[in-house]
Coordinates of C-alpha atoms in Angstrom, one line a residue:
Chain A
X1 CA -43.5 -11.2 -14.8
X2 CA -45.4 -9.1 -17.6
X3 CA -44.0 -7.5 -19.9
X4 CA -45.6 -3.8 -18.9
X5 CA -45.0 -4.6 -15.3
X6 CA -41.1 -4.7 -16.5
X7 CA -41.6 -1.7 -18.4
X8 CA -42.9 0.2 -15.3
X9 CA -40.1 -1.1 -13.0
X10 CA -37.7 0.0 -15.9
X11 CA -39.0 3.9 -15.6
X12 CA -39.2 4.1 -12.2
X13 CA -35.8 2.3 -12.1
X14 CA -33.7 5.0 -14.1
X15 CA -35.3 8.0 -11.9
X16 CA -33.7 5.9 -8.8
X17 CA -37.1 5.3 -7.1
X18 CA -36.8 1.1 -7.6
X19 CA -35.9 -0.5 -3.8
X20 CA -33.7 -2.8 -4.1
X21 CA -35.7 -6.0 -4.0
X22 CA -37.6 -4.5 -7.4
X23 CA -34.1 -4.0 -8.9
X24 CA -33.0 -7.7 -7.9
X25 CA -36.6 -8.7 -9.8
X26 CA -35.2 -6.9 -13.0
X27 CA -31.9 -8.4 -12.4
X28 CA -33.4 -11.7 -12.5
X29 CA -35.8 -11.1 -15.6
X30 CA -33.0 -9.5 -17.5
X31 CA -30.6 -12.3 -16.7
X32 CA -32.8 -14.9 -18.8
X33 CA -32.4 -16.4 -21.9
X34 CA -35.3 -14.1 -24.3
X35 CA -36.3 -10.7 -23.8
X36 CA -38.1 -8.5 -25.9
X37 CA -36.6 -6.7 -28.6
X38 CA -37.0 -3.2 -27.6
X39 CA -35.6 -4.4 -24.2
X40 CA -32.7 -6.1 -25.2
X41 CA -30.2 -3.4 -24.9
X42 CA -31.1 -3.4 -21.4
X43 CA -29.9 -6.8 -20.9
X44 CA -25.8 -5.9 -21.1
X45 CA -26.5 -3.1 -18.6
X46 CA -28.1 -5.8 -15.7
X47 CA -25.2 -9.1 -16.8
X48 CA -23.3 -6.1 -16.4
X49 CA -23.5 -5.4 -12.9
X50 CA -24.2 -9.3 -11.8
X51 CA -21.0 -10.0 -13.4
X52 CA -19.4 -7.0 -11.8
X53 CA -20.3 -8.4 -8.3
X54 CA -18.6 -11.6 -8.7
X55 CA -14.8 -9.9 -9.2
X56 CA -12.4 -10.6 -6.0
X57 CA -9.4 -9.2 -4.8
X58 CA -6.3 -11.5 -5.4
X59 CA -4.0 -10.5 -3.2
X60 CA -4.1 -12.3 0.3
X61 CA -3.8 -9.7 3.3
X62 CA -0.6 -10.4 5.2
X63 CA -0.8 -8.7 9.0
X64 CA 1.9 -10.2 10.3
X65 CA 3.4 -6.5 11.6
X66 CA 3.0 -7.1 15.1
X67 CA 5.3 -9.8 15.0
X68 CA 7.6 -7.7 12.9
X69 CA 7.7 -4.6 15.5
X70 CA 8.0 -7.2 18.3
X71 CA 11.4 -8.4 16.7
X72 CA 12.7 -5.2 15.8
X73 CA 12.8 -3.7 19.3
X74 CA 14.9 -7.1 20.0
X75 CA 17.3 -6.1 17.4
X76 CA 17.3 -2.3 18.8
X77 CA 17.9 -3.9 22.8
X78 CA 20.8 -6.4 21.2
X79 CA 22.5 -3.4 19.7
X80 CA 22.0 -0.6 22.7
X81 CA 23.4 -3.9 24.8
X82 CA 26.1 -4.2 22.5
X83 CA 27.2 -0.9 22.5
X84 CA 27.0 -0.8 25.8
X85 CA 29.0 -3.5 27.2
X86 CA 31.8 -2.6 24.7
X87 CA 31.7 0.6 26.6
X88 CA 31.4 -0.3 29.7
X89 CA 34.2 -3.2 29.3
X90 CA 36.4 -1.7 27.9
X91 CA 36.9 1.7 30.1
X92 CA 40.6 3.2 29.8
X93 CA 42.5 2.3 33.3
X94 CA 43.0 5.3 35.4
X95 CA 46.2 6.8 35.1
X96 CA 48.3 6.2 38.3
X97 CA 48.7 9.5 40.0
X98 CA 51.8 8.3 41.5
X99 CA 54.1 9.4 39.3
X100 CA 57.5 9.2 42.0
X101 CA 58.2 12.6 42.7
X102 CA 60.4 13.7 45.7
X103 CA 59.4 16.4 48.1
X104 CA 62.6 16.9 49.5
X105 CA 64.9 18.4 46.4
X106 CA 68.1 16.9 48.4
X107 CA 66.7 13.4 47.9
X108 CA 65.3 14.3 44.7
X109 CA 69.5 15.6 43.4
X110 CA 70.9 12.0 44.6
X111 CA 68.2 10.1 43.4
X112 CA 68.7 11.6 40.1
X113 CA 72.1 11.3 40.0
X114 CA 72.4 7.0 41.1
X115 CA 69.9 7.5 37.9
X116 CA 71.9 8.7 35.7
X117 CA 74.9 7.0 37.1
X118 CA 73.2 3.9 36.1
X119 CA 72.0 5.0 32.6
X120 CA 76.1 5.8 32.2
X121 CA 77.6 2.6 33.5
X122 CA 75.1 0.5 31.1
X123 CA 76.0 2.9 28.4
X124 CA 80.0 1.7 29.1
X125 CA 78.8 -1.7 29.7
X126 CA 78.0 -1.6 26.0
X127 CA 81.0 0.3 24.8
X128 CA 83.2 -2.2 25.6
X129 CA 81.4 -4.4 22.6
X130 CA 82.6 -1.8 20.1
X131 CA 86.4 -2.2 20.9
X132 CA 86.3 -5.2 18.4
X133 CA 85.4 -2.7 15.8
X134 CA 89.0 -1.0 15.7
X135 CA 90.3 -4.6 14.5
X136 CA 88.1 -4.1 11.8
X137 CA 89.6 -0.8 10.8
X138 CA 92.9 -2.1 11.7
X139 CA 92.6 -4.9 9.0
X140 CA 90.8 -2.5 6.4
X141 CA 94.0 -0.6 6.9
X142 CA 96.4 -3.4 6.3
X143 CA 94.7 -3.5 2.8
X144 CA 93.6 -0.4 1.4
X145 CA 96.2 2.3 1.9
Chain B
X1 CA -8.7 -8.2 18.4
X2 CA -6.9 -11.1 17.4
X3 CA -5.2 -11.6 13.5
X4 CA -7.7 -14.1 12.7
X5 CA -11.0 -12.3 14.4
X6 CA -9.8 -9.6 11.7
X7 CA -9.5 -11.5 8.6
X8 CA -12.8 -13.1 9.2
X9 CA -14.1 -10.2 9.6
X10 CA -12.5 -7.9 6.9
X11 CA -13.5 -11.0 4.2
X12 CA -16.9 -10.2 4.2
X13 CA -16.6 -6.9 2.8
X14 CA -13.2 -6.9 1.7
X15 CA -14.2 -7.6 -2.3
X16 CA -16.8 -4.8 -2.1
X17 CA -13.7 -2.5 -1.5
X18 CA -11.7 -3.8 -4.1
X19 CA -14.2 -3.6 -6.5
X20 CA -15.1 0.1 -5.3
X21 CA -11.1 0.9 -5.6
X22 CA -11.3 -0.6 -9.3
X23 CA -14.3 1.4 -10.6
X24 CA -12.7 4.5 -9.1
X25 CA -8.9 3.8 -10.0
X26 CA -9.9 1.5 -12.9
X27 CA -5.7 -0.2 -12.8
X28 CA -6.5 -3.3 -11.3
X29 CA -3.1 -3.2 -9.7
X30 CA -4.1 0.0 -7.9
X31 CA -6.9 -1.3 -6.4
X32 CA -5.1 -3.9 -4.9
X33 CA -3.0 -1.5 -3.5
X34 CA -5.4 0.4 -2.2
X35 CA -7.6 -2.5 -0.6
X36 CA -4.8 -3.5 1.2
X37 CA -3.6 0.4 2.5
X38 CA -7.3 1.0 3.9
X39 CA -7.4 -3.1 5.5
X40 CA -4.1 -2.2 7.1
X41 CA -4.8 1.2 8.7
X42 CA -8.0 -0.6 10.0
X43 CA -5.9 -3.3 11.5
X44 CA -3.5 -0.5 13.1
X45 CA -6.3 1.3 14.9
X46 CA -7.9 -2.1 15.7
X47 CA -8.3 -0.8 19.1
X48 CA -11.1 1.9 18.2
X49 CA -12.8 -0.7 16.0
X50 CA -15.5 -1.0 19.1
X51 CA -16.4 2.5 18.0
X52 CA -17.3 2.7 15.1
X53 CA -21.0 1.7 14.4
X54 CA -20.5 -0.2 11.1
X55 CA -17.0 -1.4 10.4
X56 CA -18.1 -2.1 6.6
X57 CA -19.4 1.2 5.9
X58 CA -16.0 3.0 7.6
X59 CA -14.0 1.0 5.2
X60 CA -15.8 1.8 2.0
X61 CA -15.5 5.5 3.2
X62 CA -11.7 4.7 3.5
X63 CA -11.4 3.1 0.7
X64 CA -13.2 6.0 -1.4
X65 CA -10.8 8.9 0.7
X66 CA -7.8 7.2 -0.3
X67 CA -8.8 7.0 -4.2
X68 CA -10.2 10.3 -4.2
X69 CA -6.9 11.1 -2.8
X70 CA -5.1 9.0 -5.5
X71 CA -7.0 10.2 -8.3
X72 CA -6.0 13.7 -7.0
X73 CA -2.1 13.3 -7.0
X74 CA -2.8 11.8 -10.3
X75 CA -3.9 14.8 -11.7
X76 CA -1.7 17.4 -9.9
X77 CA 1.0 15.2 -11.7
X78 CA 3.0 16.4 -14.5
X79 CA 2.2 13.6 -16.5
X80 CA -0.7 12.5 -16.7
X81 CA -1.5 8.4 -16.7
X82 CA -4.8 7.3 -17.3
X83 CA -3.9 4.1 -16.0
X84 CA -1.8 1.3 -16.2
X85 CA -3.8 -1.4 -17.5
X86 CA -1.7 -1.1 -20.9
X87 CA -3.0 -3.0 -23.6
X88 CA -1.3 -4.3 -27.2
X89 CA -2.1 -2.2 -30.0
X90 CA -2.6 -5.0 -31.9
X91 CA -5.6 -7.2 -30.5
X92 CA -5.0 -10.6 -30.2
X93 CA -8.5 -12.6 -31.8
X94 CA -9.4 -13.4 -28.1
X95 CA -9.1 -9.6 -27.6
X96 CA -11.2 -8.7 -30.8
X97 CA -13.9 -11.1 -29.1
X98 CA -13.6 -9.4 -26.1
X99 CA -14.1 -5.8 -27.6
X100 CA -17.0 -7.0 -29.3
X101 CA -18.5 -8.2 -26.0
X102 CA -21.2 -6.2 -25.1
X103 CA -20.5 -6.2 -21.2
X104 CA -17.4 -4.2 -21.8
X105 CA -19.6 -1.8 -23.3
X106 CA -21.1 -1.4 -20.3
X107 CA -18.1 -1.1 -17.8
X108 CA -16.8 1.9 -20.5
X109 CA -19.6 3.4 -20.4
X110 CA -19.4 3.9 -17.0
X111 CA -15.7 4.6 -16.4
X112 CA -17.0 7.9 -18.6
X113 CA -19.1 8.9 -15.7
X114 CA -18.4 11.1 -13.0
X115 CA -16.6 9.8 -9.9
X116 CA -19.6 10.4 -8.0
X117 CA -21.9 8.7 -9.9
X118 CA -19.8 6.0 -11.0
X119 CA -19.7 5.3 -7.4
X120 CA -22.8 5.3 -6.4
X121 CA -24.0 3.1 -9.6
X122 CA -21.4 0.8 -8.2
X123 CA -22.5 0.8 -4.6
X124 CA -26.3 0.8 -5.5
X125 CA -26.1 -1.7 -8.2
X126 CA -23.8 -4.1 -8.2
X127 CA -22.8 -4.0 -3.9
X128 CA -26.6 -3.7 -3.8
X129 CA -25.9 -1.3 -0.6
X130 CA -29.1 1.1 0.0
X131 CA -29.4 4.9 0.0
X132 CA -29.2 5.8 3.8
X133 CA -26.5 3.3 3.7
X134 CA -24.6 4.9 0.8
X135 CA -25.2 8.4 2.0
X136 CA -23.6 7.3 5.5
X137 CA -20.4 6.2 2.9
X138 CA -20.2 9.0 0.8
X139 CA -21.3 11.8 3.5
X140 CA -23.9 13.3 1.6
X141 CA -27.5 13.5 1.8
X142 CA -30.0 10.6 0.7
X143 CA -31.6 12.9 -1.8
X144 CA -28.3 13.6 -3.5
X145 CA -28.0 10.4 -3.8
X146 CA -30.7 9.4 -5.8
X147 CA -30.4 12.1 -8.0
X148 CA -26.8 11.1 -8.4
X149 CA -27.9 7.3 -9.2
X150 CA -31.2 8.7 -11.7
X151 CA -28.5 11.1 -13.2
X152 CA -26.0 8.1 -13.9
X153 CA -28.4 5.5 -15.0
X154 CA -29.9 7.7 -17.6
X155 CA -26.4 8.6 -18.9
X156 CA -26.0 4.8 -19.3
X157 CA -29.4 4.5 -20.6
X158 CA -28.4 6.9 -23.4
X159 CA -25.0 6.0 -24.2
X160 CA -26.5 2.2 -24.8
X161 CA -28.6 3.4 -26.7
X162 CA -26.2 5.5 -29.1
X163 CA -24.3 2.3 -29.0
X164 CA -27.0 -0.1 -29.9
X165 CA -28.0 2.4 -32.9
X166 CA -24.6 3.5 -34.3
X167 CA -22.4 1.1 -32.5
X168 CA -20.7 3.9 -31.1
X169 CA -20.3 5.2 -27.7

């Protein structure tokens, strides 16, 4: 392309009035091997922005969240079932309201008393075991007077 | 929409956001970030995807919101990081090359620019996006936007031209 034609394209290019097809031409003349002197400053600027367009993201998108929600309401429905059956399981039994209580206080006096009868005849029962202690104390007192 | 009806999709124009996230953010790490936040809340709200009259154009508005909105917290920060491309004081030789590289002149002379127009030089130039296009992106007006991209490309023009004189920006 001539050289004033470049020139032109330059002046109209810095007031922003190029399109873009007349700023790929001066991307294309700028991006050869000679150029004019006074022009050569302009060269960096267009490399500039060819090179520019050639950078890429590294990073690789990862989009996997679906999945991840999907598994973490699993995890939330394990525990609530968890926690639930434990619960539910593992209810208290309900105390027996039948505790054994007498209406009639006559009935209520004697069955008390075969009771306690029997609490005092095991109690006896078990005192008889403690006679051979005395032989203990009988001995002790052979010895130690 | 299914995963892989997505990726395709998102792949065509999911480079032109990173590289909009990195003029903006300039930390390359950022702009990961941030192509990946504005590719995941498109993927979340998949199901209005049918709405919106051009998927590409939504996402580079995203992805300009959510830098804008980075760039903001930034500075309401106490301290204030440029960014966190940290570099050795010390320049290895391959470094010293690099500096001298005339390119990089280029890209510093642009991260001096305003947001705006360092946005629009990057949608207009390198994504080679046109006006109406960018104005639907950016939500301004066509005409704004070629002033903005005359404006920017003249600031260029001059700071090269400091450079190539002095050898200073």
């Amino acid at each position: 392309m001539e050289l004033s034609n470049i020139e032109k394209l330059l002046e109209k290019y810095f007031e922003g009035e190029t399109t873009i097809s007349e700023e790929k031409e001066l991307k294309v003349y700028f991006t050869r091997e000679t150029v004019p002197a006074h022009l050569e400053r302009y060269k960096d600027l267009f490399q500039f922005f060819s090179q520019e367009s050639t950078i890429t993201a590294t990073k690789d998108l990862k989009l996997n969240t679906r999945r991840k929600t999907r598994y973490a309401w699993v995890g939330v429905a394990a525990s609530v079932a968890l926690i639930a059956g434990i619960f539910l399981t593992n209810q208290p039994t309900k105390p027996d309201k039948n505790l054994g209580t007498y209406e009639d206080p006559e009935i209520a006096l004697q069955e008390t008393k075969k009771i306690l009868n029997m609490v005092s005849q095991y109690m006896n029962e078990g005192k008889q075991e403690l006679v051979y202690l005395k032989e203990f104390e009988n001995t002790k007192n052979k010895f130690i007077k | 929409m299914r995963e892989g009806a997505f990726i395709t999709l998102t792949n065509g124009f999911k480079d032109k956001l990173f590289r909009l996230a990195k003029r903006l953010l300039v930390s390359n790490e950022e702009a990961e970030d941030a192509t990946q936040e504005v590719l995941l809340k498109l993927w979340k709200n998949k199901s209005k995807m049918a709405e919106y009259k051009n998927v590409e154009a939504f996402a580079m508005t995203m992805t300009k919101n959510y830098c804008y909105d980075k760039l903001k917290a930034k500075e309401t920060g106490n301290l204030k990081i440029v960014h966190s491309n940290y570099k050795d004081e010390q320049p290895s030789l391959q470094r010293q090359v690099e500096a001298r590289d005339s390119l990089d002149w280029v890209g510093k002379i642009m991260d001096n620019l305003p947001e705006q127009q360092r946005m629009i030089i990057q949608l207009r130039d390198i994504e080679q996006y046109n006006n109406p296009e960018i104005a639907e992106m950016l939500g301004i007006n066509e005409t704004a936007v070629r002033v903005a991209l005359s404006r920017g490309r003249k600031k260029i023009r001059e700071a090269l031209l400091k450079k190539h004189n002095y050898g200073v920006v």
